[in-house]
Short mmCIF file of C-alpha atoms and ligand atoms in Angstrom, two decimals:
data_model
loop_
_atom_site.label_atom_id
_atom_site.label_comp_id
_atom_site.label_asym_id
_atom_site.label_seq_id
_atom_site.Cartn_x
_atom_site.Cartn_y
_atom_site.Cartn_z
CA MET A 4 12.75 94.61 155.43
CA ARG A 5 12.95 96.20 158.75
CA PRO A 6 13.82 99.93 158.87
CA ILE A 7 16.46 99.84 161.57
CA LEU A 8 18.73 96.91 161.93
CA SER A 9 21.99 96.04 163.32
CA LEU A 10 25.26 97.73 162.61
CA CYS A 11 26.52 94.46 161.14
CA LYS A 12 23.63 93.97 158.74
CA ASN A 13 21.57 96.63 157.51
CA HIS A 14 20.16 100.06 158.12
CA ALA A 15 22.11 100.82 161.28
CA LEU A 16 21.43 104.42 162.19
CA LEU A 17 22.12 103.71 165.69
CA LEU A 18 25.71 104.85 166.39
CA GLY A 19 25.04 107.96 164.58
CA LEU A 20 21.81 108.70 166.39
CA ILE A 21 23.61 107.97 169.59
CA ALA A 22 26.43 110.21 168.90
CA ALA A 23 24.26 112.99 167.54
CA ILE A 24 22.14 113.10 170.85
CA ALA A 25 25.23 112.52 172.96
CA ALA A 26 26.82 115.50 171.47
CA SER A 27 24.10 117.66 172.50
CA SER A 28 23.35 115.95 175.98
CA THR A 29 24.17 117.12 179.56
CA ALA A 30 25.41 114.09 181.02
CA PHE A 31 27.96 115.87 183.17
CA ALA A 32 25.33 117.97 184.43
CA GLN A 33 23.19 115.07 185.29
CA ALA A 34 26.20 113.45 187.08
CA ALA A 35 26.43 116.45 189.26
CA GLN A 36 23.00 116.47 190.47
CA PRO A 37 22.29 116.07 194.20
CA GLU A 38 21.88 112.40 195.46
CA ALA A 39 18.45 112.69 196.40
CA SER A 40 17.60 109.14 194.92
CA LEU A 41 20.32 107.48 197.07
CA THR A 42 19.05 108.64 200.47
CA PRO A 43 16.00 107.29 202.24
CA SER A 44 13.49 110.12 202.70
CA ALA A 45 10.18 110.52 204.66
CA SER A 46 8.72 112.59 201.95
CA PRO A 47 6.01 110.53 200.33
CA SER A 48 6.92 112.33 197.04
CA ALA A 49 10.63 111.51 197.06
CA THR A 50 12.10 109.12 194.50
CA PRO A 51 12.11 105.71 195.95
CA ILE A 52 15.43 103.91 196.59
CA VAL A 53 16.46 102.20 193.75
CA PHE A 54 19.90 101.30 194.51
CA ALA A 55 20.94 100.38 198.03
CA GLU A 56 24.28 101.75 199.43
CA GLN A 57 25.85 98.24 199.19
CA THR A 58 24.69 97.69 195.59
CA LEU A 59 26.25 101.30 194.76
CA ALA A 60 29.67 100.04 196.59
CA ASP A 61 29.45 96.75 194.57
CA LEU A 62 29.09 98.61 191.31
CA LYS A 63 32.41 100.77 192.23
CA GLN A 64 34.06 97.50 193.05
CA LEU A 65 33.00 95.95 189.79
CA GLN A 66 34.27 98.93 187.74
CA GLN A 67 37.52 98.78 189.34
CA ALA A 68 37.96 95.18 188.88
CA ALA A 69 36.94 95.49 185.03
CA LEU A 70 39.61 98.03 184.66
CA THR A 71 42.36 95.81 185.99
CA SER A 72 41.15 92.42 184.50
CA ASP A 73 42.64 90.88 181.25
CA TYR A 74 39.85 88.22 181.03
CA ALA A 75 37.87 89.93 178.48
CA PHE A 76 40.92 90.72 176.24
CA LYS A 77 41.93 86.91 176.71
CA GLN A 78 38.68 85.71 175.66
CA VAL A 79 38.27 87.98 172.38
CA ALA A 80 42.04 86.97 171.58
CA HIS A 81 41.15 83.20 171.87
CA LEU A 82 38.10 83.79 169.71
CA ALA A 83 40.00 85.82 166.98
CA ASN A 84 43.30 84.12 166.96
CA ASN A 85 42.83 80.60 168.21
CA VAL A 86 39.47 79.90 166.77
CA GLY A 87 39.35 82.27 163.84
CA PRO A 88 36.64 83.54 161.37
CA ARG A 89 33.26 82.31 162.60
CA LEU A 90 30.62 82.44 159.79
CA THR A 91 27.85 80.08 160.70
CA GLY A 92 28.01 76.58 159.37
CA SER A 93 31.85 76.74 159.64
CA ALA A 94 33.78 74.50 161.99
CA GLN A 95 35.10 77.61 163.58
CA ALA A 96 31.62 78.69 164.71
CA ALA A 97 31.01 75.39 166.14
CA LYS A 98 34.28 75.48 167.92
CA ALA A 99 33.41 78.88 169.28
CA VAL A 100 30.20 77.69 170.75
CA GLU A 101 32.03 74.89 172.36
CA TYR A 102 34.67 77.26 173.66
CA VAL A 103 32.35 79.86 175.20
CA ALA A 104 30.08 77.26 176.83
CA GLY A 105 33.37 75.62 178.39
CA GLU A 106 34.64 79.01 179.45
CA MET A 107 31.34 79.92 181.25
CA LYS A 108 30.99 76.64 182.97
CA ALA A 109 34.62 77.19 184.26
CA VAL A 110 33.46 80.53 185.57
CA GLY A 111 30.58 78.75 187.63
CA CYS A 112 27.67 79.55 185.37
CA ASP A 113 24.77 77.24 184.47
CA VAL A 114 25.24 76.63 180.87
CA GLN A 115 22.74 75.62 178.21
CA LEU A 116 23.20 75.38 174.35
CA GLU A 117 19.89 76.14 172.85
CA LYS A 118 19.77 74.60 169.28
CA VAL A 119 19.41 76.91 166.20
CA MET A 120 19.36 75.84 162.63
CA VAL A 121 21.71 78.18 160.85
CA PRO A 122 22.47 78.99 157.01
CA HIS A 123 25.83 77.72 155.55
CA TRP A 124 26.95 80.02 152.93
CA VAL A 125 30.57 79.52 151.60
CA ARG A 126 32.64 81.86 149.78
CA GLY A 127 34.28 80.61 146.58
CA ILE A 128 36.50 82.26 143.79
CA GLU A 129 35.85 85.89 143.45
CA THR A 130 37.90 87.72 140.77
CA ALA A 131 37.25 90.53 138.44
CA GLU A 132 39.03 92.50 135.73
CA LEU A 133 37.97 95.15 133.22
CA THR A 134 38.52 93.54 129.85
CA GLN A 135 37.48 96.37 127.71
CA PHE A 136 37.42 100.11 128.35
CA PRO A 137 38.27 103.53 126.86
CA GLY A 138 42.03 104.25 126.17
CA GLN A 139 42.83 100.55 126.89
CA ALA A 140 46.41 99.41 125.87
CA ALA A 141 46.04 96.35 123.56
CA GLY A 142 46.13 93.18 125.26
CA THR A 143 45.78 94.44 128.86
CA THR A 144 43.03 94.32 131.54
CA GLN A 145 42.71 95.98 134.85
CA LYS A 146 42.10 94.14 137.97
CA ILE A 147 39.21 94.98 140.04
CA VAL A 148 39.37 94.11 143.95
CA LEU A 149 36.06 92.77 145.29
CA CYS A 150 34.45 90.30 147.46
CA ALA A 151 31.01 88.46 147.12
CA LEU A 152 28.33 89.61 149.44
CA GLY A 153 26.91 87.20 151.83
CA GLY A 154 24.26 85.15 150.39
CA SER A 155 25.19 85.90 146.89
CA VAL A 156 24.37 83.39 144.22
CA PRO A 157 27.20 82.34 141.82
CA THR A 158 27.98 83.34 138.29
CA PRO A 159 28.62 80.57 135.86
CA ALA A 160 32.00 78.98 136.59
CA GLU A 161 33.54 80.63 133.64
CA GLY A 162 32.16 84.01 134.77
CA ILE A 163 30.30 86.71 132.73
CA ASN A 164 31.92 89.25 130.44
CA VAL A 165 29.64 92.31 130.00
CA ASP A 166 29.22 95.91 130.07
CA THR A 167 29.00 97.83 133.29
CA VAL A 168 26.46 100.64 134.16
CA CYS A 169 27.39 102.98 136.97
CA VAL A 170 24.76 104.72 139.02
CA ARG A 171 25.12 106.71 142.32
CA ASP A 172 21.88 105.67 143.81
CA PHE A 173 18.56 104.00 143.42
CA GLU A 174 16.94 107.12 141.68
CA GLU A 175 19.65 107.33 139.23
CA LEU A 176 19.00 103.80 138.33
CA LYS A 177 15.29 104.12 138.19
CA SER A 178 15.60 107.05 135.66
CA LEU A 179 17.46 104.60 133.33
CA PRO A 180 15.54 103.01 130.49
CA ARG A 181 15.40 99.14 130.83
CA GLU A 182 17.54 98.69 127.77
CA LYS A 183 20.46 100.67 129.36
CA VAL A 184 20.63 98.20 132.07
CA ASN A 185 19.41 94.98 130.74
CA GLY A 186 22.03 92.23 130.49
CA LYS A 187 24.80 94.34 132.05
CA ILE A 188 26.45 94.62 135.69
CA VAL A 189 25.19 97.53 137.71
CA LEU A 190 27.55 99.23 139.95
CA PHE A 191 26.09 101.25 142.88
CA ASN A 192 28.83 103.85 143.45
CA HIS A 193 27.32 105.51 146.67
CA SER A 194 29.92 106.71 148.96
CA PHE A 195 30.45 106.23 152.61
CA ASP A 196 30.55 109.61 154.34
CA LYS A 197 34.04 109.57 155.80
CA HIS A 198 33.40 113.11 157.19
CA MET A 199 30.36 112.01 159.16
CA ALA A 200 32.11 109.06 160.53
CA ALA A 201 35.10 111.14 161.48
CA GLN A 202 32.95 113.36 163.50
CA GLY A 203 31.74 110.32 165.44
CA HIS A 204 28.59 109.60 163.37
CA GLY A 205 29.90 106.36 162.03
CA GLY A 206 26.51 104.54 162.47
CA ASP A 207 24.80 107.47 160.44
CA ALA A 208 27.36 107.23 157.60
CA TYR A 209 26.84 103.47 157.66
CA GLY A 210 22.99 103.49 157.69
CA GLN A 211 23.15 105.83 154.70
CA ALA A 212 25.16 103.63 152.49
CA VAL A 213 24.09 100.13 153.52
CA ALA A 214 21.05 100.20 151.75
CA TYR A 215 22.72 99.52 148.35
CA ARG A 216 24.41 96.43 149.97
CA SER A 217 21.09 95.23 151.17
CA ASP A 218 18.68 96.00 148.31
CA GLY A 219 20.97 96.93 145.38
CA PRO A 220 20.82 93.52 143.75
CA VAL A 221 16.92 93.46 143.81
CA ALA A 222 16.79 96.92 142.31
CA ALA A 223 19.32 96.01 139.39
CA ALA A 224 17.57 92.74 138.77
CA LYS A 225 14.34 94.34 138.29
CA LEU A 226 15.68 96.13 135.42
CA GLY A 227 17.40 93.12 133.75
CA ALA A 228 20.93 93.47 135.30
CA VAL A 229 23.06 90.18 135.42
CA ALA A 230 24.96 91.12 138.38
CA CYS A 231 25.23 93.84 140.92
CA LEU A 232 28.25 95.42 142.43
CA ILE A 233 28.29 97.94 145.36
CA ARG A 234 30.86 100.35 146.46
CA SER A 235 32.12 98.99 149.84
CA VAL A 236 30.26 100.31 152.81
CA GLY A 237 33.08 101.58 155.03
CA GLY A 238 35.49 104.31 155.52
CA ALA A 239 39.18 103.28 154.99
CA ASP A 240 41.17 103.85 151.90
CA TYR A 241 43.44 100.91 151.45
CA ARG A 242 41.59 99.25 148.59
CA ILE A 243 40.07 96.91 150.89
CA PRO A 244 36.57 95.19 150.10
CA HIS A 245 33.62 95.06 153.02
CA THR A 246 31.41 92.17 152.92
CA GLY A 247 27.94 91.93 154.52
CA GLN A 248 24.83 90.21 153.98
CA THR A 249 22.56 91.08 150.75
CA ASN A 250 18.83 90.35 150.43
CA TYR A 251 16.97 88.71 147.63
CA GLU A 252 13.25 88.92 146.73
CA GLU A 253 10.70 86.19 146.07
CA GLY A 254 9.97 86.66 142.37
CA ILE A 255 12.89 88.77 141.49
CA PRO A 256 15.73 86.96 139.57
CA LYS A 257 18.63 86.24 142.05
CA ILE A 258 21.87 87.89 140.61
CA PRO A 259 25.40 87.58 141.83
CA ALA A 260 26.41 90.32 144.06
CA ALA A 261 29.73 91.75 145.21
CA ALA A 262 31.17 94.77 147.03
CA VAL A 263 34.15 96.48 145.26
CA THR A 264 36.70 98.64 146.88
CA ALA A 265 35.95 102.32 147.11
CA GLU A 266 39.09 102.77 144.71
CA ASP A 267 37.69 100.36 142.24
CA ALA A 268 34.35 101.97 142.29
CA ASP A 269 35.82 105.06 141.36
CA LEU A 270 37.91 103.69 138.70
CA ILE A 271 34.80 101.87 137.02
CA ALA A 272 32.88 105.21 137.33
CA TYR A 273 35.64 106.99 135.55
CA LEU A 274 35.90 104.59 132.72
CA ALA A 275 32.27 103.93 132.31
CA ALA A 276 31.66 107.69 131.90
CA GLN A 277 33.99 107.55 129.03
CA GLY A 278 32.60 104.71 127.05
CA GLU A 279 31.86 101.13 127.04
CA THR A 280 33.48 99.26 130.06
CA ARG A 281 33.18 95.54 130.12
CA MET A 282 33.92 93.35 133.08
CA HIS A 283 34.84 89.70 133.49
CA LEU A 284 33.30 88.54 136.83
CA VAL A 285 33.61 85.31 138.39
CA LEU A 286 31.99 84.47 141.80
CA THR A 287 31.50 80.94 142.95
CA PRO A 288 29.94 80.97 146.34
CA GLN A 289 27.72 78.05 147.34
CA THR A 290 24.76 77.81 149.73
CA LEU A 291 24.87 74.62 151.49
CA PRO A 292 22.07 72.85 153.69
CA ASP A 293 21.45 74.59 157.01
CA VAL A 294 23.68 73.32 160.05
CA GLU A 295 22.70 72.71 163.52
CA SER A 296 24.42 75.21 165.85
CA ALA A 297 23.37 76.95 169.04
CA ASN A 298 22.97 80.20 171.29
CA VAL A 299 25.19 79.82 174.32
CA ILE A 300 23.13 80.72 177.50
CA ALA A 301 25.11 81.03 180.66
CA ASP A 302 23.32 81.90 183.84
CA ILE A 303 24.22 83.10 187.26
CA LYS A 304 20.90 82.42 189.19
CA GLY A 305 19.43 85.35 191.21
CA SER A 306 19.40 85.17 195.02
CA GLU A 307 15.92 86.67 195.27
CA HIS A 308 14.27 86.73 191.99
CA PRO A 309 15.82 84.05 189.79
CA GLU A 310 12.98 84.12 187.41
CA GLN A 311 13.79 87.78 186.54
CA ILE A 312 16.67 87.85 184.16
CA VAL A 313 19.20 90.63 183.04
CA ILE A 314 20.94 89.64 179.80
CA VAL A 315 24.44 90.62 178.69
CA SER A 316 25.29 89.68 175.07
CA GLY A 317 27.29 89.83 171.87
CA HIS A 318 27.38 87.84 168.72
CA LEU A 319 29.66 84.91 168.38
CA ASP A 320 29.52 84.49 164.65
CA SER A 321 31.56 86.71 162.45
CA TRP A 322 32.15 87.20 158.64
CA ASP A 323 34.49 84.95 157.02
CA LEU A 324 37.02 87.52 155.73
CA ALA A 325 38.79 87.94 158.97
CA THR A 326 38.70 86.96 162.69
CA GLY A 327 35.97 88.92 163.95
CA ALA A 328 37.64 90.59 166.89
CA ILE A 329 35.65 93.87 166.81
CA ASP A 330 32.61 92.49 165.11
CA ASP A 331 31.76 90.85 167.43
CA GLY A 332 34.31 88.86 169.68
CA ALA A 333 34.65 92.22 171.67
CA GLY A 334 30.89 92.04 172.52
CA VAL A 335 30.84 88.49 173.44
CA ALA A 336 34.16 88.99 175.50
CA VAL A 337 32.60 91.84 177.50
CA ALA A 338 29.48 89.83 178.29
CA MET A 339 31.64 86.95 179.36
CA GLU A 340 33.76 89.32 181.57
CA THR A 341 30.59 90.35 183.25
CA ALA A 342 29.86 86.83 184.67
CA HIS A 343 33.48 86.38 185.27
CA LEU A 344 33.70 89.40 187.50
CA VAL A 345 30.42 88.81 189.38
CA ARG A 346 31.71 85.46 190.29
CA GLN A 347 35.36 86.56 191.09
CA LEU A 348 34.04 89.25 193.44
CA HIS A 349 31.69 86.78 195.09
CA LEU A 350 28.65 89.06 194.15
CA LYS A 351 25.22 87.91 194.71
CA PRO A 352 22.82 89.29 192.25
CA LYS A 353 19.15 89.44 193.21
CA ARG A 354 18.18 88.80 189.60
CA THR A 355 19.48 86.07 187.28
CA VAL A 356 22.56 87.49 185.13
CA ARG A 357 22.46 85.62 181.85
CA VAL A 358 25.29 85.86 179.27
CA ILE A 359 24.22 85.00 175.65
CA ALA A 360 26.57 84.39 172.96
CA TRP A 361 24.29 84.67 169.93
CA ILE A 362 24.79 82.71 166.66
CA ASN A 363 24.00 83.99 163.23
CA GLU A 364 23.62 87.66 163.74
CA GLU A 365 25.51 88.45 160.31
CA ASN A 366 23.54 86.46 157.94
CA GLY A 367 20.04 85.64 159.14
CA SER A 368 19.50 86.39 162.90
CA ARG A 369 18.41 82.79 163.34
CA GLY A 370 19.78 82.71 166.80
CA SER A 371 17.64 85.78 167.74
CA THR A 372 14.68 84.48 166.12
CA GLN A 373 14.99 80.98 167.93
CA TYR A 374 15.43 82.66 171.41
CA GLU A 375 12.22 84.58 170.69
CA LYS A 376 10.39 81.37 169.83
CA ASP A 377 11.67 79.76 172.96
CA HIS A 378 11.43 82.39 175.43
CA ALA A 379 8.75 85.03 174.42
CA SER A 380 6.39 83.99 177.12
CA GLU A 381 9.32 84.97 179.53
CA PHE A 382 10.00 88.32 178.17
CA ALA A 383 7.80 89.98 180.92
CA ASN A 384 10.35 88.44 183.45
CA HIS A 385 13.32 89.74 181.32
CA PHE A 386 14.26 92.61 183.49
CA ALA A 387 16.85 94.29 181.18
CA VAL A 388 18.80 93.40 178.14
CA ASN A 389 22.22 94.37 176.58
CA GLU A 390 23.93 93.70 173.49
CA THR A 391 27.33 95.11 172.60
CA ASP A 392 28.02 95.10 169.02
CA GLY A 393 29.77 98.27 167.92
CA GLY A 394 33.32 97.25 168.41
CA ALA A 395 35.42 97.99 171.53
CA GLY A 396 36.07 101.91 171.15
CA HIS A 397 36.21 104.16 174.11
CA PRO A 398 32.79 104.09 175.81
CA THR A 399 31.20 107.67 176.78
CA GLY A 400 28.20 106.26 178.52
CA LEU A 401 25.27 103.97 178.21
CA ASN A 402 22.53 103.91 175.34
CA LEU A 403 19.10 103.19 176.63
CA LYS A 404 16.04 101.91 174.99
CA THR A 405 13.69 102.30 177.70
CA ASN A 406 10.91 104.26 179.38
CA PRO A 407 12.64 107.77 179.83
CA GLU A 408 12.04 107.41 183.60
CA VAL A 409 14.62 104.54 183.63
CA LYS A 410 17.30 107.17 182.46
CA LYS A 411 16.52 109.10 185.71
CA ILE A 412 16.61 106.21 187.92
CA LEU A 413 20.17 105.28 186.44
CA GLU A 414 21.74 108.59 187.38
CA PRO A 415 23.55 107.34 190.33
CA VAL A 416 24.91 104.60 188.24
CA ALA A 417 26.02 107.13 185.51
CA LYS A 418 27.63 109.00 188.32
CA ILE A 419 29.96 105.90 189.04
CA LEU A 420 30.58 105.37 185.28
CA GLN A 421 31.53 109.04 184.82
CA GLU A 422 34.66 108.21 186.81
CA ILE A 423 35.85 106.65 183.70
CA GLY A 424 34.30 109.16 181.33
CA ALA A 425 31.31 106.92 180.58
CA GLY A 426 28.63 108.74 182.49
CA THR A 427 26.32 109.89 179.54
CA LEU A 428 22.96 108.33 179.48
CA ASN A 429 21.42 108.48 176.09
CA LEU A 430 17.96 107.57 175.05
CA SER A 431 18.31 105.56 171.78
CA GLU A 432 15.90 104.30 169.05
CA HIS A 433 17.46 100.85 168.94
CA ILE A 434 20.19 98.89 170.56
CA GLY A 435 21.14 95.51 169.16
CA ALA A 436 19.88 93.32 166.33
CA ASP A 437 19.82 90.07 168.41
CA ILE A 438 17.76 91.69 171.08
CA GLU A 439 15.44 93.55 168.92
CA PRO A 440 12.50 91.16 169.68
CA MET A 441 12.95 92.01 173.42
CA GLU A 442 13.34 95.64 172.82
CA LYS A 443 10.04 95.43 170.87
CA ALA A 444 8.34 93.61 173.76
CA GLY A 445 9.41 96.51 175.94
CA VAL A 446 12.29 94.97 177.87
CA PRO A 447 14.69 97.81 178.93
CA ALA A 448 17.64 97.60 176.63
CA PHE A 449 21.15 99.05 176.74
CA SER A 450 24.52 99.07 175.39
CA PRO A 451 27.89 100.88 175.84
CA MET A 452 27.89 104.22 173.81
CA GLN A 453 31.03 103.74 171.84
CA ASP A 454 33.52 105.81 169.82
CA SER A 455 32.56 105.05 166.22
CA ARG A 456 34.96 106.98 164.27
CA PHE A 457 37.14 104.09 163.27
CA TYR A 458 34.87 100.94 163.52
CA PHE A 459 33.70 101.17 159.98
CA ASN A 460 37.27 101.34 158.42
CA TYR A 461 37.57 97.47 159.50
CA HIS A 462 34.03 96.43 159.61
CA HIS A 463 33.44 93.19 157.69
CA THR A 464 36.73 93.48 156.11
CA PRO A 465 39.84 91.23 156.19
CA ALA A 466 41.33 93.81 158.71
CA ASP A 467 38.82 93.07 161.55
CA THR A 468 41.56 91.54 163.55
CA LEU A 469 42.71 91.68 167.25
CA ASP A 470 45.17 94.43 166.76
CA LYS A 471 42.24 96.72 166.36
CA ILE A 472 41.25 96.24 170.08
CA VAL A 473 42.98 98.61 172.41
CA PRO A 474 42.86 96.56 175.65
CA ARG A 475 42.17 99.47 177.92
CA GLU A 476 39.06 100.50 175.95
CA LEU A 477 37.91 97.00 176.05
CA GLN A 478 38.22 96.92 179.77
CA GLU A 479 36.26 100.27 179.67
CA ASN A 480 33.45 98.65 177.83
CA ALA A 481 33.39 95.58 180.14
CA ALA A 482 33.12 98.01 183.09
CA VAL A 483 30.21 99.81 181.59
CA VAL A 484 28.37 96.72 180.66
CA ALA A 485 29.10 94.95 184.10
CA VAL A 486 28.24 98.05 186.05
CA ALA A 487 25.06 98.50 184.18
CA ALA A 488 23.89 94.88 184.36
CA TYR A 489 24.54 94.47 187.96
CA ALA A 490 22.80 97.69 188.69
CA PHE A 491 19.82 96.38 186.89
CA ALA A 492 20.18 92.86 188.40
CA ASN A 493 20.14 94.49 192.06
CA ALA A 494 17.73 97.05 191.61
CA GLU A 495 15.42 97.24 194.66
CA GLN A 496 12.36 97.55 192.49
CA SER A 497 10.90 96.91 189.08
CA LEU A 498 11.38 99.35 186.36
CA PRO A 499 8.66 101.32 184.58
CA ARG A 500 8.10 100.00 180.88
ZN1 ZN C 604 27.98 92.58 164.61
#
């Protein structure tokens, strides 16, 4: 599997990397540099003009308009509350595709639905209780709160009732003889580092823990385990489970997989350390045939270079436990707002501004894969690409995966963004799961650099709901994405790759 993936899926070191670099960056100093790049100069060695005065004026106007618009919030509110959970294959996911396409048409975009075949996994019954444990009062059980991991196979309908073995990490599991694991339920009790998240490195904390969700079931099955549990990958202490996709491997038995809450992981670990702890586990998810769905592609044609494309995007699908407000209705809404503002202000981008609402980021990346299949030959003309997929927390700047020279070129843009506290320019290893094929092809990539302290409290839980979005912060994210996108769309020259 790939080493660095999205925040929603697997090894997302991203937010943490970003925060770590940002903490030591000198953004304010950059923003205070003289405006040499803005002013025509006779000197042949001077930095060429990248942003015309008119473009810079337009960027300021876009920023102000984003900060007073309620369009983005209305979009995420509709997706979360009117449409609801949007796991691929669901009626809600289909409705969301139709909704975004309609809204983008209403704004005046040229809209295409590009077909994607998506997985259709459906959650079933998910219950567990400890049926035997040290010190047990006769005739009692203890309830365990959990949720199936995406893609999990089911247990038999009546469930399994077997001993549990609790380990902290892969190394501890590997140190056990096969007979200690064979026929049992393995629990990976690997903690999410809440202190790290509290310091703004939520992505790092997530990246450290999520490997168990992705790869735990395969590791456990290799030693003969009959089911795999993981400690939920997230930061809150409200006995709430976090779902997310898990992976199986060809040739290794597929075993049922679920995430228990942090509190229940502690309980099981405490009891299992004292003696035999048996669990009755019932999981009845189903994998149904693939379903036809689509990426929504909405263009505002460029006036000078229509073939050159600047993408703003988020993923439209969400997990099924909640309404997908922060993951990633917010990202879709911010992308939609960019198109809305460009049209509302009657701006004429030189290059095509393309909104993409991706499908199936959470459990397969089929939308991203299909776009690459259909458009890879055009990537040389994809001028810049954004995906916003880290919630809607206050942005402090822009993450960039670009030639370092692009960071310098963007300094006049950062100066404008600094007016809302978002002027940091940060070179990053990775921007977004859906845009990864374009990142790899060298297309300059960007996203708002967001406050990640609270995101993983709600990520992939039943609590990813609209109330978690602060309208002002969503507006700030829309401002950052719209300003950056329009700057790329109207740059006077091509960017170094
Ligand atoms: Zn996401």
